[in-house]
Each structure stands twice: as structure tokens, then as C-alpha cells.
CSV table of C-alpha atoms in Angstrom, one decimal:
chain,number,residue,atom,x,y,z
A,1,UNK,CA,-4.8,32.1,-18.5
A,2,UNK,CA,-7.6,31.4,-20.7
A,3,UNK,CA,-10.1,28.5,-20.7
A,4,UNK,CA,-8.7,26.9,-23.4
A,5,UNK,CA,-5.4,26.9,-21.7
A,6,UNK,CA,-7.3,25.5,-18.2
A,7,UNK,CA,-8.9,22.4,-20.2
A,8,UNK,CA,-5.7,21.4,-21.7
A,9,UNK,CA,-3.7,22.0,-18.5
A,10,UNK,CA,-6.5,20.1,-16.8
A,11,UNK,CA,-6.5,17.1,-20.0
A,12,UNK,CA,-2.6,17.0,-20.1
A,13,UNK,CA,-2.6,16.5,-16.1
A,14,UNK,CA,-4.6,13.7,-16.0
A,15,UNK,CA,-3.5,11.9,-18.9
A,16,UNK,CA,-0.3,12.2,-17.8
A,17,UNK,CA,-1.7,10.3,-14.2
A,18,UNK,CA,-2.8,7.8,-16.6
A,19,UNK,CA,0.5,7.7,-18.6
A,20,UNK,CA,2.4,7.4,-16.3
A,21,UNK,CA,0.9,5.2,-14.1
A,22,UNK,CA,1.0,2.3,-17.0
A,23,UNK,CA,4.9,2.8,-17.3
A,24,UNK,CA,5.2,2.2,-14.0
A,25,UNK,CA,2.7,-1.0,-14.5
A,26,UNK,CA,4.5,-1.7,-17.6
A,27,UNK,CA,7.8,-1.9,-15.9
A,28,UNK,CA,7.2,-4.2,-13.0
A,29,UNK,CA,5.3,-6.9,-15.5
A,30,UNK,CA,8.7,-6.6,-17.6
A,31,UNK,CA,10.5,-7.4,-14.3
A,32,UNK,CA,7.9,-10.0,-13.4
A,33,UNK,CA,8.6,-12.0,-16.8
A,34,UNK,CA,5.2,-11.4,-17.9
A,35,UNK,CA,6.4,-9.4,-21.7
A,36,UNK,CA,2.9,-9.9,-23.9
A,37,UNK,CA,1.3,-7.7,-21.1
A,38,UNK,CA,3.8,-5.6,-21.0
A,39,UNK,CA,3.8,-4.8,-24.3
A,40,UNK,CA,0.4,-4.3,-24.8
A,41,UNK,CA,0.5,-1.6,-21.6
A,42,UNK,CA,3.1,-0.3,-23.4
A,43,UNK,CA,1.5,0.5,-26.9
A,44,UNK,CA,-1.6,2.1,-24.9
A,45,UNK,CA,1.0,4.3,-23.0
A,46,UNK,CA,2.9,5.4,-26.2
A,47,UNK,CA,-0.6,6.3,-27.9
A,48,UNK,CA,-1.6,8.2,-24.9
A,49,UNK,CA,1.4,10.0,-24.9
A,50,UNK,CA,1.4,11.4,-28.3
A,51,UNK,CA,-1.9,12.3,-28.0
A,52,UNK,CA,-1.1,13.9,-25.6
A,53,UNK,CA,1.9,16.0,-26.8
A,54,UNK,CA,0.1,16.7,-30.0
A,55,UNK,CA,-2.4,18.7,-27.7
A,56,UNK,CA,-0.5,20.3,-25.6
A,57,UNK,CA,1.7,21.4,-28.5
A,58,UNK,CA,-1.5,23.0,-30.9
A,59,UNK,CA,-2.4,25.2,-27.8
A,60,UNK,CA,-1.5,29.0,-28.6
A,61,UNK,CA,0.3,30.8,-25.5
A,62,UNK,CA,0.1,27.7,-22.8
A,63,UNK,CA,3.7,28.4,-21.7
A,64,UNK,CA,4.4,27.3,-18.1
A,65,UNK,CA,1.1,26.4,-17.6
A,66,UNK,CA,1.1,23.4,-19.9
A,67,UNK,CA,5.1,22.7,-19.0
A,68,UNK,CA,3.4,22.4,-15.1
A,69,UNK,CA,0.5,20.5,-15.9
A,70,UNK,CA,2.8,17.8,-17.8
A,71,UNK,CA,5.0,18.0,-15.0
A,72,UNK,CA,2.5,17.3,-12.2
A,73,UNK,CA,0.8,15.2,-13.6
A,74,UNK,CA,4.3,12.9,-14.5
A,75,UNK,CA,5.0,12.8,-10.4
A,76,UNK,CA,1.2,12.2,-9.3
A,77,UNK,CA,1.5,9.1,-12.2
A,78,UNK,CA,4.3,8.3,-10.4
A,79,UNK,CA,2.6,8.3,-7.4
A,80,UNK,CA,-0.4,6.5,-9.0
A,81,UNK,CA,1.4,4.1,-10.8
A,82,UNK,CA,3.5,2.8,-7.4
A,83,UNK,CA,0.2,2.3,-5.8
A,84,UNK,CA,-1.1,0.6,-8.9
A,85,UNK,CA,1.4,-2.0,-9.7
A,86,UNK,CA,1.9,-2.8,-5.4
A,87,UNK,CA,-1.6,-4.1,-5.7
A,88,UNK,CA,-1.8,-5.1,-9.1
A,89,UNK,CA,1.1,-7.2,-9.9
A,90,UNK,CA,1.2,-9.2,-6.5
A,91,UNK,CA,4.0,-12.2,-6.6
A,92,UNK,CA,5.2,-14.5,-4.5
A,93,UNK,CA,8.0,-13.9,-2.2
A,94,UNK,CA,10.3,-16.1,0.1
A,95,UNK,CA,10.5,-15.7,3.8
A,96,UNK,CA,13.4,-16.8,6.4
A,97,UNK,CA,13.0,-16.8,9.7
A,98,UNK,CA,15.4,-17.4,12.0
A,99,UNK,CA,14.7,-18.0,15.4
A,100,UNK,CA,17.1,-18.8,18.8
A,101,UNK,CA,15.7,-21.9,19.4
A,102,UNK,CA,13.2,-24.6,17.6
A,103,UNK,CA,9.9,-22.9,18.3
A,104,UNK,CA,7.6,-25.6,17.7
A,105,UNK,CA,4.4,-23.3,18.2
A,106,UNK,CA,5.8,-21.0,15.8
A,107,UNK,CA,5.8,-23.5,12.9
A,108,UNK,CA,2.4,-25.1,14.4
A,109,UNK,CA,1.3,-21.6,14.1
A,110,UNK,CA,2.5,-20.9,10.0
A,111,UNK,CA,1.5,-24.3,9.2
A,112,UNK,CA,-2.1,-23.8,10.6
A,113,UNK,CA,-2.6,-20.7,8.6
A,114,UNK,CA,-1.9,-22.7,5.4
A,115,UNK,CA,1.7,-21.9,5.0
A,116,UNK,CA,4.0,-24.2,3.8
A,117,UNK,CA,7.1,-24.3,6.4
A,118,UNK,CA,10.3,-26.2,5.8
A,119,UNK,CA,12.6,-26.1,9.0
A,120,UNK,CA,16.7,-25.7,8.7
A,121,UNK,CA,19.2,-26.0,11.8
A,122,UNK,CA,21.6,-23.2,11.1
A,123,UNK,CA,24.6,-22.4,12.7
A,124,UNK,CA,24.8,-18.7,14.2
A,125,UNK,CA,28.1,-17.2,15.3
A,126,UNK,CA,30.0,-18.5,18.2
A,127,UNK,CA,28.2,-16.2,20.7
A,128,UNK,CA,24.6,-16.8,19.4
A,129,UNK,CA,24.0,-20.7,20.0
A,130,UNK,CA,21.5,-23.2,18.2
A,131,UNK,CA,19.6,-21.4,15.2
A,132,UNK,CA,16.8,-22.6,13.2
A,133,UNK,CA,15.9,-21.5,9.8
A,134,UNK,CA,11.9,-21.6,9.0
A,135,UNK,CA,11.8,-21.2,4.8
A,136,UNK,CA,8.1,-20.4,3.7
A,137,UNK,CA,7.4,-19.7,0.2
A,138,UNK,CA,3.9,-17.1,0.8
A,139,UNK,CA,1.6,-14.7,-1.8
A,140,UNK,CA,3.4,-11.3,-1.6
A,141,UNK,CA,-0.1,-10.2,-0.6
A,142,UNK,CA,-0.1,-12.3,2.8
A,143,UNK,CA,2.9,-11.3,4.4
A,144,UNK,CA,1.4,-9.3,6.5
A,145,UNK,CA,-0.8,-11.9,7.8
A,146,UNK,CA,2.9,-14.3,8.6
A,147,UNK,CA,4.2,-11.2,9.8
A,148,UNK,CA,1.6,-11.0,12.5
A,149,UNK,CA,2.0,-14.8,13.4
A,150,UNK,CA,5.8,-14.4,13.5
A,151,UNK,CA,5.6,-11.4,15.9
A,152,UNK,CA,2.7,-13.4,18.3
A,153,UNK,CA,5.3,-16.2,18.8
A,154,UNK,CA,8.7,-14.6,18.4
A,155,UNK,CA,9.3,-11.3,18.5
A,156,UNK,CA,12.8,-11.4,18.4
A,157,UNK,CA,13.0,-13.4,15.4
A,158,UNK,CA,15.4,-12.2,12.3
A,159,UNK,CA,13.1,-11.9,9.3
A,160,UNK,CA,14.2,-12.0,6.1
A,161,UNK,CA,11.9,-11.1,2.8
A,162,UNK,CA,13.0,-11.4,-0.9
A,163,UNK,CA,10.7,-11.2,-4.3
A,164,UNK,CA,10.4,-14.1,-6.3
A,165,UNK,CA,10.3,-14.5,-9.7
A,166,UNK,CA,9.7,-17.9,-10.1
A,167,UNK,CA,8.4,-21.1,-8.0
A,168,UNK,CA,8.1,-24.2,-9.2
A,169,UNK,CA,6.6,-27.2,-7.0
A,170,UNK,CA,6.0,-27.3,-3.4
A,171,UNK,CA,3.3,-26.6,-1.1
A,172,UNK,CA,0.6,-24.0,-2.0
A,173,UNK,CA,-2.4,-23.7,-0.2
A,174,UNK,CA,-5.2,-22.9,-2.2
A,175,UNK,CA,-7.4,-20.6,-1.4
A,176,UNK,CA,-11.4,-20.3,-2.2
């Protein structure tokens, strides 16, 4: 393989990190509802990506090389780009909690820690007894901060977690 073959191999790879990695980005702000991002993301990636292609084509004799290069560096974007938009594009999400009894300490405890807590009696099957429901509405990026609280004062507790798109109203602590 000759230099000129390493440099492009070594050029396509990471600019296919790069790529890729603002697909992936571009994709969850689609999902998130946030589209004039999104589209700007995506005319950088589609630039990139004929540049890139334009290169790799014009090299004389890359063969497999360049075909391994674009392919590696597609899954470590991959890679990248999971990473990226996890800590990037951080949402809210809604948490249940369903406990066996009212656990008064555990909602002292969420409530204290500047979560909002809105408490539901539930009815559980006809084995399981009283239930109660504990509704919080959290930054994605603090659950694992309620998770730790919820595992201190019930570790038994059924945990449920879901994405949301949108919130409107309620309680929201802010932060400094």
C-alpha cells in the first residue's frame, strides 16, 4: 500500500467517524421534534459525505483498503454517534414507581431532591394488595440520581421509565 493510499484510508476513516456520528445526531433531533437542527446537521453530513466519496474515488489502486477504511470508520461513527446524541440530546423522561405500600419517606425523599412527585393508589392483582403509583416527570440526565433514591428506600419497587417528547406545565425545579 502506498502513502497516498494510507492518508486517504486514514482521511476517509475519520471522516466517516464524523459522518456518521451527525446521522446518528441528526436522527434523534428528528425524533426529538427539533427539525431546523436537524436539517442543518444534515446538510453538513451530506457535504462531508461527498467529499468524501469524491476522494476516495480519485485514488488510483485503493481497492480494499479504501472499501475498509469507509467501512470502519461507518461502525466506529456508529459508535461515536450513540455516545454523542446520549449526552447531547438529553430529554425529559417520565418515571412510575410502584411501591407495596405508601412509602411516605420515599416521596419525602424525591420531593427533597427537587423532584416533582404526584402519588396514585393503584390496584395490583388480587394476590399483591394496596399499590401506590409515584409519577415524576425528571431530566433524562438525572435518573440516575432518582434511581439511587428509589433503591435507598425501596428496593423492591417496580420502576418504570419512558422518553418524553413533550411536557407541558407542572413542576420543574430549576436548577443553577
Amino acid at each position: 500500500m502506498s502513502q497516498e493510499v494510507l492518508i486517504i484510508c486514514v482521511q476517509i476513516f475519520l471522516s466517516r467517524i464524523l459522518d456518521v456520528s451527525l446521522g446518528t445526531v441528526r436522527t434523534v433531533l428528528t425524533v426529538k421534534g427539533k427539525p431546523k437542527y436537524a436539517a442543518l446537521i444534515g446538510f453538513i453530513e451530506t457535504l462531508l459525505w461527498f467529499l468524501v466519496v469524491r476522494e476516495a474515488l480519485q485514488v488510483d489502486s485503493g481497492g480494499i483498503y479504501t472499501a475498509v477504511a469507509y467501512a470502519a470508520g461507518f461502525a466506529a461513527g456508529t459508535y461515536v454517534g450513540g455516545l454523542l446524541a446520549g449526552r447531547i440530546v438529553q430529554g425529559n423522561v417520565s418515571v412510575q414507581i410502584v411501591t407495596s405500600g405508601l412509602n411516605e419517606e420515599l416521596v419525602c425523599a424525591i420531593r427533597a431532591a427537587g423532584f416533582g412527585a404526584t402519588v396514585l393508589d393503584v390496584h395490583g392483582s388480587e394476590f399483591s394488595g394496596g399499590k401506590y403509583m409515584i409519577f415524576c416527570e425528571i431530566p433524562g440526565a438525572r435518573l440516575s440520581e432518582l434511581r439511587a433514591i428509589i433503591d435507598a428506600h425501596d428496593e423492591h419497587a417496580f420502576v418504570m421509565v419512558q422518553e418524553t417528547k413533550y411536557v407541558y406545565n407542572g413542576y420543574f425545579l430549576k436548577r443553577k
